Tab-separated table of C-alpha atoms and ligand atoms in Angstrom:
chain	number	residue	atom	x	y	z
A	1	MET	CA	-23.231	42.649	112.604
A	2	LYS	CA	-26.288	41.667	114.087
A	3	VAL	CA	-29.134	40.523	112.199
A	4	LYS	CA	-32.920	39.558	113.692
A	5	ALA	CA	-35.221	37.544	111.638
A	6	ALA	CA	-38.704	36.000	112.379
A	7	ILE	CA	-41.103	33.412	111.167
A	8	HIS	CA	-44.290	32.447	112.251
A	9	ARG	CA	-45.896	28.583	111.446
A	10	ASP	CA	-48.847	30.306	109.926
A	11	PHE	CA	-48.055	33.234	108.032
A	12	GLU	CA	-47.538	31.764	104.580
A	13	ILE	CA	-46.980	32.965	101.236
A	14	SER	CA	-47.723	30.099	99.278
A	15	LYS	CA	-47.825	26.297	98.582
A	16	ILE	CA	-44.730	25.899	96.463
A	17	ASP	CA	-45.181	24.517	92.935
A	18	ASP	CA	-42.661	21.411	92.851
A	19	ARG	CA	-42.104	22.869	89.314
A	20	LEU	CA	-40.270	26.152	90.640
A	21	TYR	CA	-37.237	23.840	90.238
A	22	ALA	CA	-37.405	22.784	86.860
A	23	ALA	CA	-34.860	22.966	84.178
A	24	PHE	CA	-34.107	23.472	80.480
A	25	ILE	CA	-32.409	21.696	77.723
A	26	GLU	CA	-31.899	22.926	74.242
A	27	HIS	CA	-30.752	21.193	71.002
A	28	MET	CA	-27.813	23.549	70.990
A	29	GLY	CA	-23.977	23.285	71.386
A	30	ARG	CA	-23.139	20.304	73.496
A	31	ALA	CA	-26.246	20.492	75.804
A	32	ILE	CA	-27.917	17.098	74.049
A	33	TYR	CA	-24.712	15.636	72.024
A	34	SER	CA	-21.823	14.778	73.877
A	35	GLY	CA	-23.766	16.486	77.033
A	36	ILE	CA	-26.535	13.771	77.871
A	37	TYR	CA	-26.172	11.508	74.847
A	38	GLU	CA	-22.605	10.413	73.649
A	39	PRO	CA	-23.057	6.532	72.188
A	40	GLY	CA	-19.431	5.270	72.551
A	41	HIS	CA	-18.522	7.106	75.541
A	42	PRO	CA	-17.236	5.093	78.277
A	43	GLN	CA	-20.348	5.678	80.399
A	44	ALA	CA	-22.920	5.457	77.660
A	45	ASP	CA	-25.983	2.886	78.425
A	46	GLY	CA	-27.805	1.030	75.723
A	47	ASN	CA	-29.561	3.999	74.506
A	48	GLY	CA	-26.346	5.851	74.133
A	49	PHE	CA	-27.227	8.341	77.243
A	50	ARG	CA	-24.137	8.940	79.674
A	51	ARG	CA	-24.736	7.646	82.838
A	52	ASP	CA	-22.536	9.420	84.565
A	53	VAL	CA	-24.527	12.881	83.347
A	54	ALA	CA	-27.364	11.205	84.210
A	55	ALA	CA	-26.410	10.145	87.790
A	56	MET	CA	-25.790	14.052	88.473
A	57	VAL	CA	-28.786	14.916	86.806
A	58	ARG	CA	-31.095	12.415	89.144
A	59	ASP	CA	-29.269	14.015	92.263
A	60	LEU	CA	-30.961	17.044	91.424
A	61	ASN	CA	-34.649	15.915	91.895
A	62	ILE	CA	-35.559	17.655	88.868
A	63	PRO	CA	-39.707	17.831	88.560
A	64	ALA	CA	-39.799	18.947	84.966
A	65	ILE	CA	-37.645	19.770	81.920
A	66	ARG	CA	-38.433	22.026	78.963
A	67	TYR	CA	-37.414	21.122	75.542
A	68	PRO	CA	-36.048	21.209	72.718
A	69	GLY	CA	-35.628	24.824	72.582
A	70	GLY	CA	-34.990	27.822	73.040
A	71	ASN	CA	-34.358	29.686	70.197
A	72	PHE	CA	-33.659	26.255	68.478
A	73	VAL	CA	-37.310	25.169	68.628
A	74	SER	CA	-38.196	28.363	66.323
A	75	ALA	CA	-37.309	26.516	62.954
A	76	TYR	CA	-37.605	23.141	64.236
A	77	ARG	CA	-39.283	20.329	62.252
A	78	TRP	CA	-40.339	17.743	65.123
A	79	GLU	CA	-40.737	15.262	62.628
A	80	ASP	CA	-36.965	15.021	61.664
A	81	GLY	CA	-36.459	13.211	65.028
A	82	ILE	CA	-38.947	10.278	64.783
A	83	GLY	CA	-38.525	7.109	63.108
A	84	PRO	CA	-35.209	4.880	62.190
A	85	LYS	CA	-32.315	6.987	63.280
A	86	GLU	CA	-30.395	6.286	59.939
A	87	ASP	CA	-33.297	7.935	57.983
A	88	ARG	CA	-33.225	11.205	59.569
A	89	PRO	CA	-32.048	14.218	57.687
A	90	VAL	CA	-29.309	16.241	58.771
A	91	ARG	CA	-30.591	19.853	58.990
A	92	LEU	CA	-29.004	23.361	59.372
A	93	ASP	CA	-30.027	25.000	62.807
A	94	LEU	CA	-30.660	28.539	61.911
A	95	ALA	CA	-30.562	29.840	65.584
A	96	TRP	CA	-27.148	28.708	66.498
A	97	ARG	CA	-25.416	28.316	62.791
A	98	SER	CA	-25.138	24.675	63.601
A	99	ARG	CA	-25.664	21.089	62.123
A	100	GLU	CA	-28.619	19.139	63.316
A	101	THR	CA	-28.377	15.421	62.787
A	102	ASN	CA	-31.226	14.670	64.670
A	103	GLN	CA	-29.984	11.469	66.151
A	104	VAL	CA	-32.105	12.359	69.265
A	105	GLY	CA	-35.710	13.437	68.596
A	106	ILE	CA	-38.782	13.198	71.133
A	107	ASN	CA	-38.781	9.611	71.628
A	108	GLU	CA	-35.154	9.362	72.768
A	109	PHE	CA	-35.385	12.200	74.943
A	110	ALA	CA	-38.542	11.006	76.408
A	111	ILE	CA	-36.353	7.787	77.337
A	112	TRP	CA	-33.900	9.990	79.186
A	113	ALA	CA	-36.332	12.104	80.980
A	114	ASN	CA	-38.629	8.941	82.169
A	115	GLU	CA	-35.675	7.068	83.303
A	116	LEU	CA	-34.887	10.119	85.422
A	117	GLY	CA	-38.597	10.455	86.510
A	118	ILE	CA	-38.772	14.097	85.093
A	119	ASP	CA	-41.911	15.303	83.418
A	120	MET	CA	-41.562	16.935	80.005
A	121	MET	CA	-42.428	20.415	79.013
A	122	LEU	CA	-42.714	20.665	75.188
A	123	ALA	CA	-42.132	23.915	73.176
A	124	VAL	CA	-43.959	24.166	69.735
A	125	ASN	CA	-42.358	25.785	66.724
A	126	LEU	CA	-44.795	28.908	66.227
A	127	GLY	CA	-41.771	30.652	64.333
A	128	SER	CA	-41.385	29.125	60.828
A	129	ARG	CA	-44.410	26.848	61.607
A	130	GLY	CA	-47.875	27.275	63.222
A	131	ILE	CA	-51.068	25.204	64.439
A	132	GLU	CA	-51.279	22.479	62.132
A	133	GLU	CA	-47.472	21.267	63.072
A	134	ALA	CA	-48.260	22.229	66.750
A	135	ARG	CA	-51.354	19.797	66.748
A	136	ASN	CA	-49.714	17.050	65.026
A	137	PHE	CA	-46.666	17.037	67.200
A	138	MET	CA	-49.106	16.914	70.274
A	139	GLU	CA	-51.199	14.277	68.574
A	140	TYR	CA	-48.079	11.907	68.008
A	141	VAL	CA	-47.116	12.709	71.567
A	142	ASN	CA	-50.560	12.502	73.755
A	143	HIS	CA	-53.274	10.682	71.540
A	144	PRO	CA	-53.737	7.059	72.609
A	145	GLY	CA	-53.906	5.543	68.998
A	146	GLY	CA	-56.032	4.956	65.816
A	147	THR	CA	-54.971	8.281	64.143
A	148	TYR	CA	-52.201	8.984	61.795
A	149	TRP	CA	-49.968	10.671	64.067
A	150	SER	CA	-50.496	8.194	67.307
A	151	ASP	CA	-50.339	5.363	65.027
A	152	LEU	CA	-47.034	6.669	63.664
A	153	ARG	CA	-45.841	6.816	67.329
A	154	ARG	CA	-46.951	3.461	68.157
A	155	SER	CA	-44.987	2.237	64.880
A	156	HIS	CA	-41.879	3.753	66.364
A	157	GLY	CA	-42.389	1.570	69.213
A	158	VAL	CA	-43.924	3.647	71.740
A	159	GLU	CA	-47.442	1.975	72.427
A	160	LYS	CA	-48.442	4.453	75.251
A	161	PRO	CA	-49.039	7.945	74.913
A	162	TYR	CA	-46.646	10.191	76.848
A	163	GLY	CA	-49.337	12.511	78.234
A	164	VAL	CA	-47.452	15.811	78.276
A	165	LYS	CA	-49.263	18.288	80.253
A	166	MET	CA	-47.049	21.323	79.784
A	167	TRP	CA	-47.069	23.358	76.457
A	168	CYS	CA	-44.776	26.353	75.609
A	169	LEU	CA	-46.533	28.218	72.632
A	170	GLY	CA	-43.251	29.046	70.812
A	171	ASN	CA	-40.037	31.156	72.464
A	172	GLU	CA	-39.138	34.323	72.891
A	173	MET	CA	-41.547	35.440	70.156
A	174	ASP	CA	-40.741	39.297	70.383
A	175	GLY	CA	-36.945	38.852	69.797
A	176	PRO	CA	-35.445	40.202	66.176
A	177	TRP	CA	-33.129	37.374	66.489
A	178	GLN	CA	-35.949	34.723	66.451
A	179	ILE	CA	-36.949	32.838	63.249
A	180	GLY	CA	-40.303	34.024	62.426
A	181	ALA	CA	-40.458	36.751	65.301
A	182	LYS	CA	-43.956	38.662	65.345
A	183	PRO	CA	-45.390	41.678	66.672
A	184	ALA	CA	-47.389	41.182	69.593
A	185	ARG	CA	-50.884	41.228	68.641
A	186	GLU	CA	-50.041	38.913	65.900
A	187	TYR	CA	-48.172	36.430	68.156
A	188	GLY	CA	-51.152	36.901	70.762
A	189	ARG	CA	-53.609	35.834	68.169
A	190	LEU	CA	-51.451	32.863	67.173
A	191	ALA	CA	-50.967	31.529	70.746
A	192	ASP	CA	-54.470	31.892	71.268
A	193	GLU	CA	-55.460	29.834	68.396
A	194	THR	CA	-52.708	27.340	69.108
A	195	ALA	CA	-53.590	27.148	72.527
A	196	LYS	CA	-57.348	26.389	71.668
A	197	ALA	CA	-56.703	23.577	69.320
A	198	LEU	CA	-53.898	21.753	71.611
A	199	ARG	CA	-56.588	22.034	74.500
A	200	ALA	CA	-59.130	20.265	72.266
A	201	LEU	CA	-56.835	17.630	72.039
A	202	THR	CA	-55.471	17.500	75.664
A	203	PRO	CA	-58.200	19.537	77.670
A	204	ASP	CA	-56.336	19.437	80.861
A	205	ALA	CA	-52.553	20.684	79.031
A	206	GLU	CA	-51.199	23.740	80.735
A	207	MET	CA	-50.281	26.502	78.195
A	208	ILE	CA	-47.237	28.776	78.597
A	209	VAL	CA	-47.304	31.871	76.252
A	210	CYS	CA	-44.412	33.822	75.681
A	211	GLY	CA	-43.643	37.023	77.597
A	212	SER	CA	-40.751	39.279	76.693
A	213	SER	CA	-37.276	37.581	75.893
A	214	ASN	CA	-36.493	39.896	78.785
A	215	ASP	CA	-37.240	42.901	81.138
A	216	GLU	CA	-34.748	45.288	78.785
A	217	MET	CA	-36.660	44.510	75.475
A	218	PRO	CA	-37.715	47.712	74.076
A	219	THR	CA	-41.482	46.335	74.104
A	220	TYR	CA	-41.485	45.534	77.515
A	221	PRO	CA	-44.059	45.199	79.353
A	222	GLU	CA	-46.440	46.545	76.886
A	223	TRP	CA	-45.947	43.209	74.973
A	224	GLU	CA	-47.351	41.102	77.734
A	225	ARG	CA	-50.212	43.725	78.042
A	226	VAL	CA	-51.573	43.211	74.260
A	227	VAL	CA	-50.212	39.261	73.877
A	228	LEU	CA	-52.496	38.677	77.455
A	229	GLU	CA	-55.387	40.548	75.616
A	230	GLU	CA	-55.486	38.443	72.993
A	231	CYS	CA	-55.014	34.873	74.597
A	232	TYR	CA	-55.439	35.376	78.495
A	233	GLU	CA	-58.409	32.795	78.898
A	234	HIS	CA	-56.892	30.019	76.704
A	235	VAL	CA	-53.445	30.369	78.817
A	236	ASP	CA	-52.261	29.140	82.208
A	237	HIS	CA	-48.817	30.774	82.639
A	238	ILE	CA	-46.641	33.688	81.075
A	239	SER	CA	-42.870	33.023	80.178
A	240	LEU	CA	-40.152	35.213	81.520
A	241	HIS	CA	-36.455	34.977	80.654
A	242	LYS	CA	-33.535	36.630	82.149
A	243	TYR	CA	-29.851	36.088	82.400
A	244	PHE	CA	-27.609	37.799	84.768
A	245	GLY	CA	-23.988	39.062	84.745
A	246	ASN	CA	-21.135	40.925	86.513
A	247	SER	CA	-19.155	42.457	84.098
A	248	SER	CA	-18.606	45.365	85.909
A	249	ARG	CA	-17.304	43.264	88.564
A	250	ASP	CA	-19.379	44.740	91.468
A	251	THR	CA	-20.263	41.733	93.586
A	252	LEU	CA	-22.985	43.458	95.833
A	253	ASN	CA	-24.443	45.108	92.572
A	254	PHE	CA	-24.609	41.739	90.712
A	255	PHE	CA	-26.693	40.523	94.096
A	256	GLY	CA	-28.527	43.402	93.775
A	257	LYS	CA	-30.125	42.010	90.475
A	258	ILE	CA	-32.041	39.723	92.195
A	259	GLU	CA	-34.086	42.830	93.733
A	260	GLU	CA	-34.348	43.913	90.082
A	261	THR	CA	-35.995	40.348	89.359
A	262	GLY	CA	-38.312	41.182	92.058
A	263	ARG	CA	-39.563	44.275	90.542
A	264	TYR	CA	-39.745	42.152	87.056
A	265	ILE	CA	-42.081	39.531	88.844
A	266	ASN	CA	-44.388	42.415	90.259
A	267	THR	CA	-44.537	44.218	86.748
A	268	ILE	CA	-45.769	41.107	85.245
A	269	GLY	CA	-47.799	40.295	87.913
A	270	GLY	CA	-49.766	43.711	87.440
A	271	VAL	CA	-50.119	43.218	84.039
A	272	ILE	CA	-51.784	39.779	84.468
A	273	ASP	CA	-53.902	41.335	86.965
A	274	PHE	CA	-54.803	44.113	85.009
A	275	VAL	CA	-55.792	42.172	81.860
A	276	LYS	CA	-57.707	39.630	84.105
A	277	SER	CA	-59.815	42.357	85.124
A	278	LYS	CA	-60.100	43.955	81.941
A	279	LYS	CA	-61.468	40.771	80.560
A	280	ARG	CA	-63.740	40.079	83.329
A	281	ALA	CA	-61.596	36.732	83.246
A	282	LYS	CA	-62.374	33.730	85.612
A	283	ASN	CA	-59.198	32.224	85.231
A	284	ASP	CA	-55.685	33.026	86.925
A	285	VAL	CA	-52.555	33.090	84.657
A	286	HIS	CA	-49.200	32.206	86.477
A	287	ILE	CA	-45.559	33.273	85.691
A	288	CYS	CA	-43.376	30.550	84.198
A	289	PHE	CA	-39.689	31.839	84.735
A	290	ASP	CA	-38.436	29.240	82.007
A	291	GLU	CA	-34.885	30.945	81.120
A	292	TRP	CA	-32.706	31.772	84.272
A	293	ASN	CA	-29.284	31.612	85.067
A	294	VAL	CA	-25.814	33.643	85.175
A	295	TRP	CA	-24.456	34.093	81.618
A	296	TYR	CA	-21.614	36.485	80.634
A	297	HIS	CA	-18.357	34.685	81.106
A	298	ARG	CA	-18.227	33.746	77.612
A	299	ARG	CA	-21.025	35.842	76.278
A	300	GLU	CA	-19.045	37.955	73.853
A	301	GLU	CA	-16.298	35.719	72.757
A	302	ASP	CA	-19.075	33.149	71.952
A	303	GLY	CA	-21.352	35.764	70.063
A	304	ARG	CA	-18.251	36.637	67.863
A	305	ARG	CA	-17.544	32.904	67.126
A	306	TRP	CA	-20.993	31.344	66.644
A	307	ARG	CA	-21.870	34.140	64.074
A	308	THR	CA	-19.330	33.419	61.447
A	309	TRP	CA	-18.742	29.657	61.960
A	310	ASP	CA	-19.078	27.120	59.292
A	311	TRP	CA	-22.515	24.903	60.531
A	312	PRO	CA	-20.531	22.807	62.886
A	313	GLU	CA	-21.748	19.707	64.621
A	314	ALA	CA	-22.408	19.935	68.202
A	315	PRO	CA	-19.655	22.970	68.873
A	316	ASP	CA	-18.494	24.129	71.985
A	317	LEU	CA	-21.037	26.839	72.652
A	318	LEU	CA	-21.820	28.845	76.044
A	319	GLU	CA	-19.699	26.757	78.031
A	320	GLU	CA	-19.612	28.889	81.145
A	321	THR	CA	-17.325	28.139	83.760
A	322	TYR	CA	-19.334	29.192	86.997
A	323	THR	CA	-17.354	30.605	90.010
A	324	PHE	CA	-18.415	30.667	93.726
A	325	GLU	CA	-19.818	34.343	93.195
A	326	ASP	CA	-22.066	32.900	90.690
A	327	ALA	CA	-23.179	29.847	93.129
A	328	LEU	CA	-23.996	32.843	95.707
A	329	PHE	CA	-26.151	34.236	93.200
A	330	VAL	CA	-27.816	31.352	92.010
A	331	GLY	CA	-28.707	30.448	95.705
A	332	GLY	CA	-30.077	34.326	96.127
A	333	LEU	CA	-32.312	33.831	92.893
A	334	LEU	CA	-33.785	30.680	93.948
A	335	ASN	CA	-34.552	32.655	97.176
A	336	GLU	CA	-36.436	35.115	95.319
A	337	PHE	CA	-38.593	32.302	93.305
A	338	ILE	CA	-39.743	31.097	96.881
A	339	ARG	CA	-40.490	34.448	98.033
A	340	ARG	CA	-42.572	34.591	94.955
A	341	SER	CA	-43.974	31.342	95.078
A	342	ASP	CA	-47.484	32.946	94.885
A	343	ARG	CA	-46.672	33.890	91.381
A	344	VAL	CA	-44.265	32.315	89.855
A	345	LYS	CA	-44.978	28.410	89.384
A	346	ILE	CA	-42.628	27.133	87.296
A	347	ALA	CA	-38.862	28.167	86.814
A	348	CYS	CA	-36.457	26.522	84.904
A	349	ILE	CA	-32.568	26.766	85.325
A	350	ALA	CA	-31.168	27.354	81.756
A	351	GLN	CA	-29.850	25.222	80.836
A	352	LEU	CA	-29.096	21.826	82.254
A	353	VAL	CA	-25.578	20.118	80.729
A	354	ASN	CA	-22.508	21.996	79.056
A	355	VAL	CA	-24.523	25.016	77.843
A	356	ILE	CA	-24.645	27.504	80.713
A	357	ALA	CA	-24.937	24.915	83.008
A	358	PRO	CA	-24.700	23.321	86.374
A	359	ILE	CA	-23.245	20.082	84.966
A	360	ARG	CA	-20.406	20.020	82.494
A	361	ALA	CA	-19.135	17.176	80.518
A	362	ASP	CA	-16.227	16.496	78.485
A	363	LYS	CA	-16.517	14.724	75.049
A	364	ASN	CA	-15.303	11.409	75.753
A	365	GLY	CA	-14.349	12.289	79.128
A	366	LYS	CA	-15.097	13.430	82.511
A	367	ALA	CA	-18.341	14.893	83.803
A	368	TRP	CA	-18.289	17.613	86.578
A	369	ARG	CA	-20.397	19.585	89.044
A	370	GLN	CA	-19.942	23.146	88.620
A	371	SER	CA	-20.422	25.715	91.615
A	372	ILE	CA	-23.993	26.669	90.966
A	373	TYR	CA	-24.850	23.083	90.943
A	374	TRP	CA	-25.108	22.888	94.765
A	375	PRO	CA	-27.473	25.702	95.616
A	376	TYR	CA	-29.952	24.450	92.540
A	377	GLN	CA	-29.678	20.978	94.030
A	378	MET	CA	-30.097	22.091	98.010
A	379	ALA	CA	-33.203	24.088	96.998
A	380	SER	CA	-34.758	21.496	94.764
A	381	VAL	CA	-34.183	18.793	97.504
A	382	TYR	CA	-35.206	20.706	100.650
A	383	GLY	CA	-37.030	23.478	99.240
A	384	ARG	CA	-40.424	21.687	98.988
A	385	GLY	CA	-43.520	22.344	100.832
A	386	THR	CA	-44.819	26.067	101.883
A	387	ALA	CA	-43.122	28.983	101.854
A	388	LEU	CA	-43.316	31.359	104.973
A	389	ARG	CA	-42.792	34.817	105.352
A	390	VAL	CA	-39.696	35.866	107.202
A	391	ALA	CA	-39.339	39.416	108.642
A	392	VAL	CA	-35.710	40.703	108.464
A	393	ASP	CA	-34.289	43.480	110.673
A	394	GLY	CA	-30.620	43.956	109.719
A	395	PRO	CA	-28.189	46.028	107.944
A	396	LYS	CA	-28.516	46.984	104.344
A	397	TYR	CA	-27.089	48.568	101.685
A	398	ASP	CA	-27.504	50.427	98.435
A	399	CYS	CA	-26.079	49.673	94.886
A	400	ALA	CA	-26.694	50.927	90.995
A	401	VAL	CA	-29.869	48.550	90.513
A	402	ALA	CA	-31.316	48.894	93.781
A	403	SER	CA	-31.510	50.302	97.198
A	404	ASP	CA	-32.147	48.957	100.811
A	405	VAL	CA	-30.827	45.490	100.039
A	406	ASP	CA	-30.634	43.060	102.993
A	407	TYR	CA	-26.964	41.589	103.360
A	408	LEU	CA	-29.101	38.736	104.600
A	409	ASP	CA	-30.776	36.993	101.966
A	410	ILE	CA	-33.150	34.570	103.980
A	411	THR	CA	-36.062	32.283	103.080
A	412	ALA	CA	-38.318	29.446	105.160
A	413	VAL	CA	-39.814	26.486	103.519
A	414	GLN	CA	-42.337	24.218	105.815
A	415	GLY	CA	-43.008	20.768	105.051
A	416	ALA	CA	-42.812	17.245	105.844
A	417	GLY	CA	-42.323	17.982	109.879
A	418	CYS	CA	-39.574	20.207	108.674
A	419	VAL	CA	-38.377	23.829	108.347
A	420	THR	CA	-35.942	24.530	106.014
A	421	ILE	CA	-34.024	27.816	106.144
A	422	PHE	CA	-32.000	28.948	103.088
A	423	ALA	CA	-29.719	31.854	104.310
A	424	ILE	CA	-27.062	33.821	102.551
A	425	ASN	CA	-24.618	36.233	104.140
A	426	ARG	CA	-23.998	38.470	100.990
A	427	HIS	CA	-21.614	40.914	103.304
A	428	LEU	CA	-18.183	41.219	101.718
A	429	ARG	CA	-16.262	41.127	104.836
A	430	GLU	CA	-18.783	41.227	107.973
A	431	THR	CA	-19.986	38.190	109.926
A	432	LEU	CA	-23.884	38.214	110.453
A	433	ASP	CA	-24.688	37.194	114.163
A	434	LEU	CA	-28.387	35.821	113.217
A	435	ARG	CA	-31.066	35.560	115.532
A	436	LEU	CA	-34.088	33.754	113.955
A	437	SER	CA	-37.070	33.749	116.143
A	438	LEU	CA	-39.567	30.914	115.644
A	439	THR	CA	-43.171	31.298	116.402
A	440	GLY	CA	-45.523	28.177	116.704
A	441	PHE	CA	-42.845	25.628	116.435
A	442	LYS	CA	-40.997	23.530	118.384
A	443	ALA	CA	-37.828	22.913	116.685
A	444	THR	CA	-34.535	21.028	116.928
A	445	LEU	CA	-31.787	21.054	114.434
A	446	ASP	CA	-31.743	18.282	111.994
A	447	PHE	CA	-28.657	19.623	109.846
A	448	HIS	CA	-26.765	22.724	108.765
A	449	LYS	CA	-25.050	22.704	105.511
A	450	MET	CA	-22.846	25.524	104.430
A	451	ILE	CA	-20.721	26.547	101.316
A	452	GLY	CA	-18.514	29.376	102.102
A	453	GLY	CA	-14.687	30.098	102.629
A	454	HIS	CA	-13.732	30.397	98.815
A	455	ASP	CA	-12.413	33.104	96.939
A	456	LEU	CA	-15.246	34.611	95.214
A	457	MET	CA	-13.610	33.623	91.456
A	458	ALA	CA	-13.160	29.727	92.890
A	459	THR	CA	-14.297	27.513	90.285
A	460	ASN	CA	-14.909	23.612	89.909
A	461	GLY	CA	-13.565	21.511	87.065
A	462	PRO	CA	-13.125	17.866	85.884
A	463	ASP	CA	-10.611	16.846	88.569
A	464	ALA	CA	-11.582	18.991	91.324
A	465	GLU	CA	-14.821	20.296	92.900
A	466	PRO	CA	-14.006	22.391	95.888
A	467	ILE	CA	-16.792	24.142	95.872
A	468	ALA	CA	-19.564	22.037	97.586
A	469	PRO	CA	-21.439	21.994	100.603
A	470	VAL	CA	-19.935	20.872	103.862
A	471	ASP	CA	-21.359	20.587	107.374
A	472	GLY	CA	-21.956	23.722	108.996
A	473	THR	CA	-20.924	24.714	112.468
A	474	GLY	CA	-21.706	27.147	115.073
A	475	ILE	CA	-25.761	27.098	114.529
A	476	GLY	CA	-28.099	26.024	117.295
A	477	VAL	CA	-31.699	26.405	118.434
A	478	GLU	CA	-31.728	28.304	121.795
A	479	ASP	CA	-35.098	29.302	123.590
A	480	GLY	CA	-37.018	28.768	120.480
A	481	ASN	CA	-34.751	31.053	118.365
A	482	VAL	CA	-32.134	29.769	115.647
A	483	VAL	CA	-29.083	31.160	116.611
A	484	GLY	CA	-25.471	31.697	115.067
A	485	ALA	CA	-22.873	33.008	113.050
A	486	LEU	CA	-22.884	33.401	109.502
A	487	PRO	CA	-19.468	34.196	108.007
A	488	PRO	CA	-19.028	36.627	105.063
A	489	LEU	CA	-20.224	35.605	101.801
A	490	SER	CA	-21.705	32.155	102.672
A	491	TYR	CA	-24.394	29.870	101.689
A	492	HIS	CA	-26.480	28.123	104.303
A	493	VAL	CA	-28.927	25.457	104.288
A	494	ILE	CA	-30.431	25.084	108.002
A	495	ARG	CA	-32.882	22.061	108.228
A	496	LEU	CA	-35.068	22.099	111.479
A	497	LYS	CA	-37.276	19.389	112.600
A	498	VAL	CA	-40.644	20.982	114.107
B	501	LIG	O1	-30.596	29.579	76.876
B	501	LIG	C1	-29.908	29.985	75.318
B	501	LIG	C2	-30.896	31.035	75.025
B	501	LIG	O2	-31.308	32.089	75.313
B	501	LIG	C3	-32.004	30.264	74.567
B	501	LIG	O3	-32.141	29.466	73.038
B	501	LIG	C4	-33.015	31.476	74.029
B	501	LIG	O4	-34.439	31.304	74.361
B	501	LIG	C5	-32.698	32.827	74.873
B	501	LIG	O5	-32.513	33.686	74.174
């Protein structure tokens, strides 16, 4: 099947915010304990963090990480995680029915993140707590010294403040499952006042207010309108969450959910514009897609387990094993974020280690990269710069969730003397013969990597990682066009020097 596409040097979508490739990690399951942190593991460093896991995280080039939750944050007392470890209380985590030892808190997490060059994006508890605890937390984290909370931090051995700029005003506050869930108006007021207090402490901090927990919530998108009407002028981003699955075993429909995500972004973009106009506001509010991933393989089974279990410590929870099909989906979703980089400034893969994660780590055992690690890694490493418009003229399909879906999912990013093409052939059987015309560039091929040739249900594991990029063949630049064959069900990164 033939497919034509075109890009022009001057036809830009937007500068991509590096934080489009951010991540999320929660005190949940084995994400922190025996995920990134496992004192006593043969790979543990002097602080108890696993070097094998850290090396895999480092290769992802993650700009920012959201912490410590998630649902967990809505009943969390951040003060439990500071000071001498032996004095820290063990608490019940109401979100996941688990036991929280508090052996990792803000200072330990900061050591890990700093070591990896990742900025922290901190969530405050607006479920069981409020403005007072949020501003104390920020004072501990960001104030230089000479006050109760900042001097307490210094007494804990952290002389310099962390200067954290990204602050999430609670988590999924519309969700009935959330400790301290609130109606939109009440939450909007609380978010507004919390943002005001936090801005008084750190004027250049960015505030992220909770949108709906997903686009299937009964109050979506009215929730966003009401919340933003209360707090628009004091916030910078509104958060979106969405998890995806293919329980009906319909691959093309699964890929169609990426189009659905485009509609979700459009809707929230419209709500933002509506509220901005209504309030005659001067500031812009962007989208922070701070939880996204595939999550369905173990969802039902886990739901049954954790709701009745007896408060275990760091239990095995949501440890999805990802397939090649999931990797194609994740590559496509990242393409959608690149296409919508005018609106979406931050996006966090949820989560990073063990819990619905690209990296898995066995307790006292090996760590490995799941299939979805690779499209995330390649987008993060090569997808920095400016997103270009790509016009596509090729075969399309209809499915239950979307119509006119292109079999070719393609984006282009320009930066640092290169243009990088991310392309996915979503056709189940047919090769796509691509002819991509380049206007305004003199291009030569730098490299071509591809992931393909696997059974859709193939997976990686601790002993073998068959799903990984390999050097591609058959793509070239001829007369100013990128030409070549993309085999069915394959993911490609084509880097051009321009
Ligand atoms: O990422 C797992 C959970 O999904 C998070 O704790 C919550 O915010 C969302 O519902």
